[in-house]
XYZ file of C-alpha atoms in Angstrom:
651
model
C -22.864 -12.637 -11.113
C -19.356 -12.208 -9.669
C -19.946 -8.496 -9.190
C -23.230 -9.225 -7.378
C -21.509 -11.660 -5.033
C -18.705 -9.187 -4.390
C -21.171 -6.430 -3.472
C -23.036 -8.874 -1.265
C -19.777 -9.659 0.528
C -19.008 -5.960 0.972
C -22.459 -5.372 2.453
C -21.881 -8.253 4.848
C -18.600 -6.725 5.997
C -20.297 -3.365 6.513
C -23.028 -5.000 8.600
C -20.445 -6.804 10.719
C -18.417 -3.643 11.289
C -21.543 -1.627 12.063
C -22.658 -4.273 14.535
C -19.301 -4.218 16.298
C -19.437 -0.417 16.500
C -22.928 -0.480 17.969
C -22.158 -3.050 20.655
C -18.539 -2.752 21.758
C -17.468 -5.161 24.464
C -16.993 -3.359 27.761
C -13.568 -4.004 29.344
C -15.261 -5.402 32.468
C -17.125 -7.981 30.346
C -13.922 -8.991 28.602
C -11.970 -9.187 31.835
C -14.690 -11.306 33.402
C -14.634 -13.726 30.466
C -10.830 -13.848 30.425
C -10.851 -14.362 34.181
C -12.957 -17.492 33.755
C -10.597 -18.720 31.038
C -7.569 -18.059 33.260
C -9.182 -20.013 36.077
C -9.765 -22.987 33.777
C -6.270 -22.734 32.337
C -4.776 -22.576 35.812
C -6.082 -26.055 36.561
C -4.889 -27.349 33.184
C -1.463 -25.769 33.704
C -1.172 -27.406 37.119
C -1.771 -30.842 35.594
C 0.658 -29.982 32.789
C 3.381 -29.111 35.339
C 2.774 -32.423 37.141
C 3.191 -34.332 33.887
C 6.114 -32.257 32.553
C 8.356 -30.963 35.345
C 10.655 -28.293 33.893
C 13.213 -26.600 36.105
C 13.152 -22.854 36.617
C 16.707 -22.510 35.273
C 15.747 -24.290 32.052
C 12.740 -22.027 31.632
C 14.713 -18.840 32.308
C 17.391 -19.882 29.818
C 14.821 -20.604 27.087
C 13.145 -17.246 27.699
C 16.473 -15.442 27.483
C 17.121 -17.116 24.114
C 13.707 -16.101 22.744
C 12.802 -13.320 20.318
C 9.239 -12.141 19.818
C 8.163 -10.260 16.667
C 5.319 -7.747 16.611
C 4.238 -4.978 14.219
C 3.475 -1.544 15.647
C 1.373 1.361 14.380
C 1.198 4.709 16.084
C 0.078 5.145 18.806
C 1.161 1.509 19.229
C -1.676 0.361 21.486
C -1.042 -3.296 20.785
C 2.671 -3.006 21.555
C 1.986 -1.048 24.736
C -0.462 -3.668 26.006
C 1.886 -6.453 24.993
C 4.745 -4.824 26.912
C 2.528 -4.520 30.001
C 1.589 -8.191 29.702
C 5.229 -9.218 29.368
C 6.111 -7.173 32.445
C 3.653 -9.250 34.481
C 5.181 -12.551 33.340
C 7.350 -14.432 35.798
C 9.966 -14.870 33.069
C 11.665 -12.353 30.797
C 12.068 -12.710 27.043
C 15.504 -11.906 25.718
C 14.385 -9.806 22.766
C 11.359 -7.897 21.518
C 11.515 -7.043 17.805
C 9.060 -4.293 16.831
C 8.484 -3.795 13.109
C 7.496 -0.125 13.032
C 5.040 0.360 10.184
C 3.998 3.853 11.234
C 3.354 6.087 8.225
C 5.443 9.116 9.105
C 8.289 11.307 7.998
C 11.019 11.286 9.154
C 11.135 7.641 10.147
C 11.082 6.327 13.744
C 10.138 9.633 15.381
C 6.780 8.478 16.747
C 8.225 5.352 18.321
C 11.254 7.036 19.934
C 9.657 8.052 23.237
C 7.576 4.878 23.364
C 10.713 2.801 23.055
C 12.327 4.519 26.032
C 9.229 3.887 28.157
C 9.020 0.259 27.091
C 12.695 -0.222 27.859
C 12.129 0.966 31.406
C 9.235 -1.471 31.809
C 11.225 -4.376 30.364
C 14.779 -3.712 31.574
C 15.921 -7.308 30.939
C 14.566 -7.442 27.382
C 16.485 -6.048 24.435
C 14.115 -3.944 22.300
C 14.899 -3.822 18.585
C 12.962 -1.442 16.313
C 12.881 -2.322 12.628
C 11.648 0.460 10.304
C 9.150 -0.895 7.796
C 9.780 1.181 4.706
C 7.140 -0.121 2.285
C 4.204 2.145 1.524
C 1.717 -0.747 1.667
C 1.707 -2.761 4.869
C 1.746 -6.493 4.170
C 1.632 -8.792 7.159
C 3.854 -11.492 5.662
C 6.452 -9.049 4.423
C 6.571 -7.164 7.749
C 6.980 -10.335 9.811
C 9.719 -11.592 7.482
C 11.494 -8.250 7.904
C 11.352 -8.644 11.672
C 12.671 -12.182 11.354
C 15.807 -10.897 9.680
C 16.584 -8.838 12.787
C 15.572 -11.415 15.400
C 18.610 -13.104 16.923
C 17.016 -15.594 19.321
C 17.290 -19.353 19.207
C 13.509 -19.450 19.657
C 11.122 -17.294 17.614
C 7.627 -16.174 18.671
C 5.169 -14.388 16.372
C 2.643 -12.023 17.955
C 1.821 -10.232 14.694
C -0.255 -7.063 14.845
C -2.940 -7.407 17.445
C -2.266 -10.277 19.873
C -1.672 -9.695 23.575
C -0.568 -12.548 25.880
C -2.754 -13.400 28.849
C -0.768 -13.714 32.073
C 1.400 -16.826 31.989
C 1.152 -17.186 28.216
C 4.855 -17.293 27.459
C 5.687 -19.438 30.439
C 3.516 -22.225 29.090
C 4.347 -21.682 25.445
C 7.980 -22.236 26.420
C 7.147 -25.178 28.680
C 5.068 -26.830 25.955
C 7.910 -26.420 23.473
C 10.472 -27.809 25.926
C 8.163 -30.702 26.850
C 8.086 -31.705 23.177
C 11.869 -31.838 23.091
C 12.080 -28.629 21.043
C 10.727 -30.618 18.094
C 7.361 -28.899 17.650
C 5.747 -25.551 16.945
C 3.337 -24.522 19.694
C 0.364 -22.179 19.528
C -1.677 -20.413 22.176
C -5.406 -20.509 22.704
C -7.068 -17.302 21.536
C -9.831 -15.049 22.847
C -11.535 -12.155 21.111
C -12.053 -8.532 22.158
C -15.222 -9.629 23.951
C -13.381 -12.308 25.919
C -15.024 -15.175 24.041
C -12.947 -18.067 22.791
C -12.097 -17.732 19.078
C -11.701 -20.464 16.505
C -8.039 -20.941 15.633
C -8.337 -23.792 13.132
C -8.939 -23.281 9.437
C -12.361 -24.091 7.954
C -12.128 -27.592 6.484
C -13.152 -26.355 3.032
C -10.095 -24.104 2.884
C -7.731 -27.069 3.307
C -9.409 -29.431 0.849
C -7.346 -28.325 -2.132
C -10.306 -28.682 -4.476
C -10.131 -26.674 -7.713
C -12.144 -23.484 -7.651
C -15.291 -23.619 -9.801
C -15.638 -19.837 -9.508
C -13.286 -17.863 -7.315
C -15.707 -15.372 -5.787
C -18.533 -17.832 -5.291
C -16.380 -20.535 -3.710
C -14.549 -18.115 -1.434
C -17.590 -16.216 -0.213
C -18.122 -18.664 2.659
C -14.483 -18.923 3.585
C -14.048 -15.182 3.944
C -16.198 -15.277 7.059
C -15.433 -18.465 9.031
C -17.021 -18.786 12.441
C -15.016 -16.681 14.855
C -16.259 -18.372 18.006
C -15.290 -21.923 18.906
C -18.307 -24.295 18.936
C -17.330 -25.488 22.390
C -15.577 -23.949 25.338
C -14.277 -26.950 27.271
C -10.670 -25.833 27.575
C -9.813 -28.591 29.982
C -10.886 -31.268 27.512
C -8.967 -29.658 24.677
C -5.719 -29.767 26.645
C -5.999 -33.413 27.699
C -2.753 -35.356 27.390
C -4.318 -37.658 24.806
C -5.243 -34.790 22.490
C -3.681 -35.176 19.015
C -1.424 -32.509 17.458
C -3.138 -29.527 15.841
C -3.475 -29.998 12.076
C -3.396 -26.269 11.229
C -4.152 -22.836 12.640
C -5.354 -19.538 11.216
C -4.307 -17.286 14.090
C -2.847 -17.300 17.544
C 0.438 -16.452 19.231
C 2.854 -19.160 18.139
C 6.502 -20.056 17.886
C 9.227 -22.566 18.507
C 12.837 -23.309 17.602
C 14.209 -21.129 14.813
C 15.190 -24.274 12.926
C 11.486 -25.174 12.640
C 10.078 -21.668 12.242
C 12.305 -20.193 9.512
C 12.836 -21.365 5.959
C 16.175 -21.531 4.166
C 16.112 -17.785 3.458
C 15.437 -17.035 7.156
C 11.874 -15.999 6.331
C 8.628 -17.326 7.742
C 5.732 -16.395 5.484
C 5.056 -16.410 1.753
C 5.350 -12.698 0.815
C 2.717 -13.089 -1.903
C 0.097 -12.978 0.841
C -1.267 -9.562 1.773
C -3.002 -10.280 5.084
C -2.450 -12.478 8.125
C -3.993 -15.376 6.216
C -0.296 -15.969 5.555
C -0.343 -17.598 9.014
C -2.882 -20.173 7.820
C -0.761 -20.980 4.778
C 2.300 -21.244 6.988
C 0.609 -23.719 9.326
C -0.383 -25.906 6.390
C 3.182 -25.845 5.093
C 4.392 -26.935 8.524
C 2.050 -29.915 8.386
C 3.150 -30.713 4.842
C 6.741 -30.703 6.102
C 5.701 -33.103 8.896
C 6.393 -30.578 11.638
C 4.208 -31.248 14.663
C 1.973 -28.430 15.908
C 0.610 -28.435 19.452
C -1.748 -26.147 21.307
C -0.066 -25.090 24.548
C -1.999 -24.533 27.807
C -1.519 -20.806 27.232
C -3.775 -18.020 26.060
C -3.632 -14.689 24.259
C -6.384 -12.293 23.306
C -6.939 -10.477 20.045
C -7.905 -6.840 19.680
C -9.459 -7.740 16.330
C -12.643 -9.748 16.168
C -12.611 -10.237 12.394
C -11.098 -13.400 10.883
C -8.377 -11.458 9.059
C -6.612 -8.108 9.203
C -7.632 -7.299 5.610
C -8.062 -3.601 4.965
C -10.556 -4.333 2.172
C -12.565 -7.462 1.303
C -10.655 -8.085 -1.927
C -7.408 -8.565 0.042
C -8.895 -11.430 2.053
C -10.468 -12.945 -1.065
C -7.098 -12.751 -2.807
C -5.334 -14.498 0.063
C -7.923 -17.239 0.542
C -7.799 -17.978 -3.150
C -4.016 -18.128 -3.178
C -4.018 -20.415 -0.128
C -6.456 -22.821 -1.801
C -4.711 -22.652 -5.179
C -1.433 -23.659 -3.554
C -3.080 -26.715 -2.030
C -4.645 -27.578 -5.408
C -1.212 -27.147 -7.041
C -2.573 -24.705 -9.566
C 0.245 -23.380 -11.707
C 0.938 -19.732 -10.989
C 3.529 -17.573 -12.682
C 5.681 -14.996 -10.965
C 4.152 -12.324 -13.153
C 3.309 -9.025 -11.466
C -0.247 -7.801 -12.067
C -0.004 -3.989 -12.017
C -3.524 -2.610 -11.562
C -3.930 1.012 -12.663
C -7.449 1.312 -14.048
C -7.960 5.033 -14.528
C -6.890 8.679 -14.208
C -4.831 9.445 -17.282
C -1.809 10.714 -15.374
C -1.604 7.537 -13.306
C -2.000 5.369 -16.407
C 0.739 7.278 -18.220
C 3.117 6.760 -15.279
C 2.125 3.118 -14.785
C 2.812 2.482 -18.477
C 6.306 3.956 -18.137
C 7.016 1.887 -15.000
C 5.603 -1.348 -16.446
C 7.417 -0.960 -19.769
C 10.690 -0.185 -17.987
C 10.304 -3.244 -15.755
C 9.541 -5.470 -18.742
C 12.633 -4.091 -20.465
C 14.678 -5.246 -17.470
C 13.319 -8.784 -17.814
C 10.525 -8.635 -15.236
C 7.182 -10.259 -15.937
C 4.643 -7.443 -15.617
C 1.107 -7.214 -16.956
C -0.749 -3.901 -16.792
C -4.510 -3.727 -16.143
C -6.359 -0.538 -17.117
C -9.956 0.487 -17.768
C -11.085 -0.469 -21.249
C -11.499 3.185 -22.166
C -7.770 3.883 -21.600
C -6.258 0.847 -23.326
C -5.628 2.954 -26.440
C -3.509 5.311 -24.342
C -1.273 2.474 -23.168
C -0.975 1.083 -26.701
C -0.001 4.546 -27.920
C 3.091 4.453 -25.684
C 3.928 0.738 -25.574
C 2.096 -1.355 -28.194
C 3.810 -4.591 -27.121
C 3.300 -4.242 -23.376
C 1.238 -7.106 -21.828
C -2.129 -5.463 -21.224
C -5.604 -6.449 -20.043
C -8.846 -4.496 -19.667
C -10.619 -4.007 -16.346
C -14.357 -3.545 -16.697
C -14.671 -0.441 -14.553
C -15.543 3.064 -15.760
C -13.027 5.891 -15.802
C -13.683 7.258 -12.331
C -14.316 10.779 -11.189
C -12.312 12.020 -8.209
C -15.243 11.276 -5.877
C -15.609 7.676 -7.068
C -11.923 6.782 -7.169
C -11.627 4.622 -4.045
C -14.655 2.312 -4.448
C -13.870 1.747 -8.124
C -10.233 1.047 -7.291
C -11.350 -1.653 -4.851
C -13.591 -3.066 -7.546
C -10.677 -3.134 -10.000
C -8.314 -4.838 -7.532
C -10.987 -7.412 -6.786
C -11.640 -8.089 -10.482
C -7.971 -8.601 -11.310
C -7.171 -10.711 -8.235
C -10.060 -13.060 -9.098
C -9.178 -13.551 -12.770
C -8.652 -17.285 -13.429
C -5.214 -16.545 -14.907
C -4.157 -13.982 -12.293
C -0.856 -14.274 -10.499
C -0.972 -13.742 -6.714
C 1.487 -10.856 -7.116
C -0.862 -7.868 -7.185
C 0.763 -4.431 -7.525
C -1.345 -1.337 -6.845
C -1.192 2.074 -8.477
C -2.758 4.038 -5.598
C -1.431 3.718 -2.040
C -3.911 2.938 0.717
C -1.781 5.099 3.023
C -1.254 8.737 2.136
C 1.919 9.758 0.313
C 1.960 12.747 2.655
C 2.413 10.415 5.622
C 5.198 8.288 4.192
C 6.912 10.974 2.128
C 7.072 8.949 -1.084
C 6.417 10.139 -4.611
C 3.747 8.386 -6.684
C 6.429 7.064 -9.067
C 8.411 5.721 -6.110
C 5.294 3.922 -4.930
C 4.773 2.286 -8.326
C 8.446 1.324 -8.547
C 8.223 -0.260 -5.116
C 5.107 -2.192 -6.086
C 6.836 -3.814 -9.091
C 10.022 -4.506 -7.155
C 12.325 -1.846 -8.636
C 14.680 0.436 -6.657
C 13.177 3.798 -5.733
C 16.021 5.654 -7.493
C 15.311 3.955 -10.833
C 15.431 6.324 -13.807
C 12.704 5.577 -16.345
C 13.517 5.602 -20.026
C 11.262 8.374 -21.419
C 9.120 6.054 -23.559
C 7.412 8.426 -26.010
C 4.412 7.604 -28.205
C 5.108 7.205 -31.913
C 3.289 9.691 -34.131
C 2.251 9.456 -37.784
C 2.478 11.737 -40.807
C -1.240 12.436 -40.465
C -0.791 13.526 -36.843
C 2.013 15.848 -37.876
C -0.237 17.334 -40.551
C -3.023 17.887 -37.990
C -0.578 19.558 -35.604
C 0.676 21.925 -38.327
C -2.879 22.893 -39.203
C -3.903 23.515 -35.577
C -0.816 25.606 -34.826
C -0.800 27.678 -38.016
C -2.796 30.546 -36.480
C -0.613 30.765 -33.352
C 2.937 30.713 -34.757
C 5.960 29.365 -32.882
C 6.138 31.629 -29.815
C 3.508 29.725 -27.868
C 3.179 28.881 -24.215
C 0.677 26.048 -23.730
C -1.357 25.970 -20.525
C -3.419 23.094 -19.146
C -5.238 24.842 -16.277
C -7.729 22.218 -15.108
C -7.050 19.278 -12.826
C -9.485 16.541 -11.888
C -11.372 18.858 -9.505
C -11.567 22.542 -8.657
C -8.896 22.575 -5.924
C -6.406 21.065 -8.360
C -7.108 23.719 -11.011
C -5.366 27.089 -11.332
C -7.603 29.824 -9.836
C -8.844 32.473 -12.330
C -6.941 35.350 -10.708
C -3.669 33.395 -10.863
C -4.313 32.524 -14.515
C -4.925 36.180 -15.297
C -1.646 37.187 -13.676
C 0.186 34.358 -15.447
C -1.230 35.365 -18.833
C -0.022 38.934 -18.284
C 3.560 37.751 -17.629
C 3.478 35.460 -20.667
C 2.233 38.230 -22.946
C 4.799 40.710 -21.628
C 7.535 38.330 -22.795
C 6.107 38.136 -26.307
C 4.407 34.709 -26.137
C 0.886 33.698 -26.979
C -0.910 31.665 -24.327
C -2.809 28.719 -25.820
C -5.099 26.612 -23.668
C -5.060 22.832 -24.131
C -7.285 20.140 -22.650
C -10.198 17.810 -23.325
C -13.225 18.482 -25.490
C -15.401 19.159 -22.420
C -13.111 21.841 -20.926
C -14.436 25.409 -20.921
C -12.488 28.041 -22.856
C -10.643 30.762 -20.950
C -10.881 34.402 -22.038
C -7.378 35.239 -20.809
C -5.871 32.868 -23.410
C -5.199 33.670 -27.067
C -6.857 30.505 -28.279
C -7.509 26.917 -27.346
C -6.985 23.364 -28.589
C -9.563 21.290 -26.773
C -9.778 17.795 -28.241
C -9.735 14.246 -26.890
C -6.533 13.369 -28.731
C -4.270 10.404 -28.057
C -0.861 11.227 -26.509
C 0.861 10.751 -29.907
C -1.186 13.616 -31.368
C -0.525 15.824 -28.336
C 3.189 15.081 -28.713
C 3.210 16.665 -32.171
C 1.184 19.675 -30.985
C 3.423 20.355 -27.964
C 6.535 20.048 -30.130
C 5.402 23.144 -32.019
C 5.370 25.363 -28.921
C 8.037 26.864 -26.677
C 6.922 25.421 -23.312
C 4.114 23.715 -21.421
C 2.529 25.017 -18.226
C -0.185 23.553 -16.060
C -1.267 21.797 -12.909
C -0.764 18.370 -11.384
C -2.357 16.454 -14.259
C -1.428 13.963 -16.954
C 0.064 16.723 -19.103
C 2.654 17.483 -16.403
C 3.862 13.867 -16.465
C 3.687 13.848 -20.266
C 5.847 16.968 -20.459
C 8.434 15.272 -18.241
C 8.433 12.226 -20.553
C 8.848 14.439 -23.641
C 11.504 16.509 -21.800
C 10.122 19.880 -22.895
C 10.381 23.145 -20.924
C 7.684 23.212 -18.254
C 6.100 25.410 -15.609
C 4.295 23.338 -12.990
C 1.763 24.846 -10.558
C 0.892 23.114 -7.279
C -1.694 23.958 -4.653
C -3.700 21.257 -2.870
C -1.202 18.592 -3.988
C 2.547 18.831 -3.436
C 5.441 18.510 -5.911
C 7.307 16.202 -3.551
C 4.580 13.589 -4.022
C 3.452 14.079 -7.623
C 6.131 16.002 -9.569
C 7.778 13.308 -11.700
C 10.411 14.899 -13.937
C 13.303 13.725 -11.747
C 12.365 10.074 -12.347
C 13.096 10.176 -16.079
C 16.527 9.578 -17.583
C 16.285 12.391 -20.137
C 16.299 15.743 -18.336
C 17.896 18.330 -20.632
C 15.059 20.881 -20.441
C 14.035 22.796 -17.295
C 10.969 22.540 -15.122
C 9.998 25.589 -13.091
C 8.085 24.348 -10.042
C 5.784 26.924 -8.438
C 4.932 25.137 -5.236
C 2.150 25.864 -2.756
C 2.433 28.862 -0.414
C 0.112 27.597 2.338
C 0.947 25.319 5.245
C -2.197 23.218 4.749
C -0.806 21.796 1.509
C -0.933 18.986 0.688
C -4.518 18.471 1.802
C -5.417 16.206 -1.149
C -8.994 17.271 -0.507
C -11.832 17.793 -2.960
C -12.980 20.926 -1.109
C -11.026 23.560 0.797
C -10.795 22.764 4.490
C -9.501 26.184 5.563
C -11.938 28.238 3.458
C -15.041 26.105 2.784
C -16.726 28.953 0.873
C -13.966 28.999 -1.784
C -13.951 26.653 -4.764
C -10.218 27.138 -5.405
C -6.978 26.509 -3.529
C -5.301 29.568 -1.994
C -1.949 27.806 -2.214
C -1.375 28.743 -5.863
C 0.936 31.717 -6.370
C 3.390 33.093 -8.902
C 6.986 33.938 -8.118
C 7.393 36.852 -10.531
C 11.216 36.857 -10.468
C 11.486 33.127 -11.113
C 8.886 33.277 -13.869
C 10.651 36.252 -15.485
C 13.944 34.331 -15.482
C 12.286 31.287 -17.032
C 10.402 33.209 -19.746
C 13.478 35.254 -20.612
C 15.471 32.091 -21.172
C 12.787 30.801 -23.565
C 14.001 33.404 -26.038
C 17.447 31.756 -26.209
C 17.977 28.910 -28.644
C 19.601 25.523 -28.165
C 19.784 23.014 -25.320
C 23.181 24.351 -24.217
C 21.648 27.771 -23.554
C 18.897 26.157 -21.487
C 21.417 24.262 -19.398
C 23.518 27.381 -18.888
C 20.699 29.725 -17.950
C 18.398 27.536 -15.801
C 19.011 24.319 -13.855
C 16.948 21.255 -14.811
C 14.470 21.796 -12.026
C 13.901 25.141 -10.354
C 11.854 24.669 -7.200
C 10.310 27.758 -5.649
C 8.043 28.147 -2.640
C 7.580 25.207 -0.277
């Protein structure tokens, strides 16, 4: 039932997005609608000025002591429009704090020229750029980061997509000053089509009633009406109007003493989306802070109720908002969701177990079919099954969303959801997959993991001896196949590699799953769906392990055995993981890609569509000769003397 409702919600989102793409609001239509709103507001503002005379000097001083916080993404359209709107104001804010969440490497390059241009347009405003380093953008976290850099006495939150209509800040400031600096004030809001948007929360979301079934009860609240049921602005701004009880969006602010909490933050960082604003407004009301709607207006570039990148994020946040009101007990446990792909699960197990060893509360969620793999490494690790299949490369993203949704809606789930796959490319941010997982569970990016190896049995040792009897001890293992053709070693490269291995007196033995096809260039194969503990005993009976970006590469790093790692469509910077493990006595020869289009992370070749392999794979004969020659020496000291722990060749 829950899955049916979730799919129904996804279809609804798709219909809404498709509708907005089919009928975009023309700028002239929006400007006409905003023009009518400005005309109405002008009359309201005139009456407000008559009732609350505020001197120009007082207004200028308040503006100079104000900081506004906004998040920017390249090419920063929202920031550019906001800067233009500020330039047209009759007052000048003292500080503009831009939290730059652009996914790029190196940091702050894209915003550099923009910042110079904005500085020329706002010469009296100090522009502060705050680099947002997290891989996943979270509204609450980004705004809190900006708050730490904002120095003004008064704080204004524009968020990601709000642009002030002319005169907005003048009357936000006047409304705040008229209330004796003892209230938070919020602007009216208009959508991309120029129509007035609802800023108050749906009443059901503030009731605090227990949830009979998370998905069912939240289905309505994910899509509150975006258009106000009435458009009588003049009536709404009457002097007798009561304070606003809450708000879900809008440009807002006030004195720092009312805006910030004791830690100088604003929002609860457990929220993912801008629904954190709704929670914040309710907390203001609970703290008996008055909220007033100022005779000011802003417009949103986003017509949807939230800035959620996927439906499950909004569902997660609505649920957490309601649970807080219902005072449902929630632990500070981190729910690490890594449902499938054996390499990811192996790494997530290492990260989760390491975090638990440091005293963190972490629970790992994997597909039921891979629970035995986790137990093989860490039998005591808190673990739950996610009812999703082990995905193919093509089905990864939709099944990931399904897994995140399932975990976030568990009755016992904590609101702290940690992901295993970034929604933004590692190529854009420059992080490694292990760094991303460490970040998600709150560990430093330079953390060294403890090489947690699976425990093997006497029977597994017997099986390994039997399998290896025909090959002897001078064996190079090769795992040639990745999850798709571009991540597999091309046949001509394998043939060349086998020739080098044989010339140095080693047998080349293929390893992999039971469904893998056997390669003629190898001297034999062990193709079984073994647990990692059985593979540990098999690999211990060889001289080295070679292969592609797959689970075996991460496993070899955990076991600290000599390795040769091939990369083509993926890049070692993002997925080579040996450097993240504490034990690193044995070398890893990295044969990186030799094409500029790597990493493409694509399922098919973009440069040569007719090829089913990546042209980035290549062998450095001199480096390989050095590595294979050293395999003939015995002892760890000889390894350390002959070859450094990680030899990186190519790109």
